[in-house]
Amino acid sequence: MAHQSKRMRAIAEKIDAGRVYGIEEAVTLLNEVSGLSRLAESFDVAVNLGVDPRKSDQVVRGATTLPHGSGKEVRVAVFAQGDKAEEAEGAGADLVGLDDLAERVKGGEIEFDVAIAAPDAMRVVGQLGRILGPRGLMPNPRTGTVTADVAAAVKNAKAGQVQFRADRGGIVHGSVGKVGFEPVQVRENVEALIADLKKAKPPAAKGQFVRKITLSTTMGPGVRIDEASLEV
């Protein structure tokens, strides 16, 4: 409890909950506060969007490539066979297969962060929707995870490409780095995400699209970010 109290006191002293911060100042402060934690924490962003996700024409979904990666190792599974399976293995996929891999998923073995499928594998992958869908792992052409070029998709995922989708509250959540990243690295990662979110704005969405950006650490407070501090 003493450790927790020290951490909470430091947060209260350094971070003004009612203030809007420039992105790099926020990263600096959160890095300082997280130095009191023994856990390996991530920088997480929440972006409130001006959409109504209940309407089918206002779904926000896509992918972005973080220029500095997320700071964590990404395990990639590829559903493919024949030449496509060989291409995926050559590109560094962690798990490759089709019926055998699908059976493992059905059995609860979901040991990957990204799932990619060759187009002809969707006959099998389509049966896994109830398992992969709720976890945000279902391959989809709109995010580049159903593709004939499985090798490029694997390389993109390993290089820091992440998928995004607005939740029921119209909020997109994502990890944009590890605590200890330089402020400019986190800023550029957030800028990449915001830029691709804006490209994914549904035509039916009216008014201000990006309404609020909040940056936090895994165990830390949320800090509201001034969008003007981002070059997007």
XYZ file of C-alpha atoms in Angstrom:
232
model
C 0.000 0.000 0.000
C 2.874 2.382 0.757
C 4.216 1.865 -2.762
C 0.780 2.578 -4.218
C 0.388 5.702 -2.071
C 3.758 7.030 -3.215
C 2.742 6.470 -6.830
C -0.630 8.166 -6.401
C 0.976 11.144 -4.669
C 3.451 11.520 -7.530
C 0.619 11.408 -10.061
C -1.359 14.059 -8.190
C 1.714 16.303 -7.935
C 2.755 16.025 -11.581
C -0.480 15.680 -13.553
C -3.376 18.137 -13.559
C -6.485 16.088 -14.395
C -8.313 19.151 -15.666
C -5.634 20.269 -18.099
C -5.071 19.512 -21.787
C -1.424 18.631 -22.536
C 0.795 18.731 -25.583
C 1.605 15.173 -26.638
C 5.347 15.278 -25.888
C 4.851 16.909 -22.479
C 2.277 14.227 -21.640
C 4.673 11.436 -22.615
C 7.448 12.951 -20.493
C 5.181 13.184 -17.443
C 3.769 9.685 -17.863
C 7.280 8.267 -18.291
C 8.302 9.933 -15.018
C 5.282 8.653 -13.104
C 5.604 5.146 -14.532
C 9.166 4.978 -13.250
C 7.613 4.191 -9.864
C 5.992 1.033 -11.211
C 7.668 -2.359 -11.331
C 5.559 -3.438 -14.283
C 6.452 -3.188 -17.963
C 3.795 -0.737 -19.097
C 2.558 0.387 -22.494
C 1.381 3.741 -23.773
C -2.277 3.408 -24.712
C -4.408 5.895 -26.606
C -8.187 6.309 -26.655
C -9.689 8.394 -29.470
C -13.324 9.483 -29.120
C -14.904 9.814 -32.555
C -17.998 11.640 -33.737
C -19.761 8.544 -35.053
C -22.731 6.382 -34.113
C -21.340 2.821 -34.335
C -24.866 1.407 -34.064
C -25.411 2.548 -37.649
C -23.886 0.318 -40.303
C -22.789 3.307 -42.389
C -20.733 4.759 -39.526
C -18.438 1.830 -38.734
C -14.791 2.904 -38.431
C -12.311 0.155 -39.171
C -8.880 -0.070 -40.730
C -5.175 -0.444 -40.092
C -2.195 1.790 -39.515
C 1.542 1.231 -39.402
C 3.241 2.687 -36.345
C 6.587 4.120 -37.528
C 8.277 3.092 -34.274
C 6.281 -0.077 -33.659
C 4.376 -0.862 -30.490
C 7.411 -2.031 -28.561
C 6.162 -5.571 -28.192
C 6.784 -8.730 -30.176
C 3.849 -9.478 -32.481
C 2.945 -13.124 -33.087
C 1.392 -13.674 -36.504
C -0.743 -16.616 -37.627
C -1.408 -17.241 -41.317
C -4.184 -19.442 -42.663
C -2.876 -20.721 -45.984
C -1.735 -23.817 -47.829
C 0.709 -24.740 -50.569
C 2.826 -21.933 -52.010
C 1.090 -19.294 -49.881
C 1.974 -21.205 -46.719
C 5.609 -21.341 -47.818
C 5.589 -17.602 -48.550
C 4.180 -16.891 -45.085
C 6.817 -19.034 -43.404
C 9.540 -17.315 -45.399
C 8.265 -13.910 -44.281
C 8.523 -14.872 -40.616
C 5.003 -15.972 -39.648
C 4.894 -17.679 -36.261
C 2.059 -20.083 -37.064
C 1.069 -21.337 -40.521
C -1.606 -23.842 -41.462
C -5.194 -24.278 -42.543
C -7.450 -27.054 -41.247
C -4.919 -28.000 -38.579
C -4.550 -24.383 -37.423
C -8.333 -23.930 -37.427
C -8.714 -26.982 -35.189
C -6.204 -25.536 -32.746
C -8.184 -22.291 -32.616
C -11.419 -24.212 -32.020
C -9.662 -25.978 -29.165
C -8.817 -22.675 -27.508
C -5.215 -22.350 -28.683
C -5.108 -18.697 -29.724
C -1.406 -17.989 -29.429
C -1.174 -15.038 -31.813
C -1.815 -11.301 -31.971
C -2.638 -10.999 -35.687
C -4.377 -13.429 -38.033
C -3.897 -13.292 -41.809
C -5.641 -15.424 -44.415
C -5.127 -16.167 -48.085
C -8.415 -15.634 -49.987
C -8.944 -19.357 -50.631
C -8.517 -20.067 -46.908
C -11.618 -18.082 -45.955
C -13.806 -21.142 -46.499
C -12.180 -22.504 -43.344
C -11.516 -19.243 -41.497
C -15.136 -18.158 -41.949
C -16.134 -20.904 -39.510
C -14.009 -19.255 -36.801
C -15.862 -15.935 -36.761
C -17.491 -16.504 -33.371
C -14.094 -17.193 -31.834
C -11.860 -14.677 -33.599
C -14.398 -11.877 -34.114
C -14.925 -10.878 -30.454
C -11.141 -10.851 -29.982
C -10.581 -8.520 -32.929
C -8.607 -11.223 -34.734
C -10.900 -12.082 -37.660
C -9.094 -11.528 -40.989
C -10.757 -8.870 -43.133
C -9.953 -7.487 -46.606
C -10.511 -3.920 -45.347
C -7.583 -4.222 -42.963
C -5.332 -6.040 -45.423
C -5.454 -9.304 -43.490
C -7.264 -11.224 -46.236
C -4.825 -10.987 -49.106
C -3.057 -12.958 -51.799
C 0.207 -11.284 -50.771
C 0.514 -13.015 -47.413
C 4.262 -12.356 -47.226
C 3.775 -8.576 -47.346
C 0.982 -8.781 -44.773
C 3.224 -10.723 -42.391
C 6.054 -8.229 -42.808
C 3.676 -5.305 -42.212
C 2.332 -6.880 -39.036
C 5.836 -7.566 -37.753
C 6.899 -4.003 -38.619
C 4.224 -2.397 -36.472
C 0.983 -2.442 -38.438
C -1.992 -2.525 -36.083
C -5.698 -2.827 -36.751
C -8.261 -0.454 -35.291
C -12.016 -0.471 -34.894
C -14.351 1.874 -33.046
C -16.143 0.179 -30.152
C -19.811 0.573 -29.261
C -19.084 3.926 -27.681
C -17.389 5.257 -30.807
C -13.937 5.007 -29.208
C -10.819 3.561 -30.827
C -8.291 2.067 -28.409
C -4.719 1.188 -29.286
C -1.225 0.634 -27.939
C 1.231 3.218 -29.286
C 4.479 2.261 -27.582
C 6.186 1.112 -24.423
C 6.934 3.234 -21.388
C 10.476 4.437 -21.965
C 9.854 5.415 -25.599
C 11.070 8.915 -26.430
C 8.289 11.555 -26.590
C 8.856 12.069 -30.323
C 8.426 8.327 -30.963
C 5.064 8.211 -29.203
C 3.986 11.434 -30.918
C 4.791 10.066 -34.369
C 2.999 6.797 -33.601
C -0.119 8.688 -32.465
C 0.067 10.933 -35.534
C 0.122 7.877 -37.804
C -2.946 6.452 -36.072
C -4.905 9.719 -36.192
C -4.032 10.246 -39.871
C -5.355 6.809 -40.817
C -8.422 7.244 -38.621
C -9.260 10.406 -40.544
C -8.842 8.545 -43.832
C -11.324 5.960 -42.522
C -13.969 8.575 -41.661
C -17.343 7.334 -42.942
C -19.087 9.721 -45.369
C -22.179 9.506 -43.143
C -20.295 10.899 -40.120
C -21.127 14.564 -39.660
C -19.542 17.295 -37.553
C -16.251 17.051 -35.690
C -14.738 13.607 -36.273
C -11.893 13.444 -33.725
C -13.468 14.722 -30.518
C -11.020 13.748 -27.799
C -7.615 12.064 -27.531
C -6.505 10.563 -24.228
C -3.076 9.054 -23.553
C -2.404 6.775 -20.600
C -0.081 4.060 -19.390
C -1.228 0.550 -18.518
C -1.513 1.292 -14.796
C -1.516 5.086 -14.935
C -3.950 7.960 -15.338
C -5.405 9.244 -18.581
C -4.087 12.573 -19.856
C -6.081 14.562 -22.387
C -4.035 15.504 -25.455
C -4.228 18.770 -27.389
C -4.813 17.757 -31.016
C -3.004 20.937 -32.094
C 0.231 19.388 -30.768
C -0.039 16.678 -33.432
C 1.035 17.209 -37.034
C -2.003 15.685 -38.758
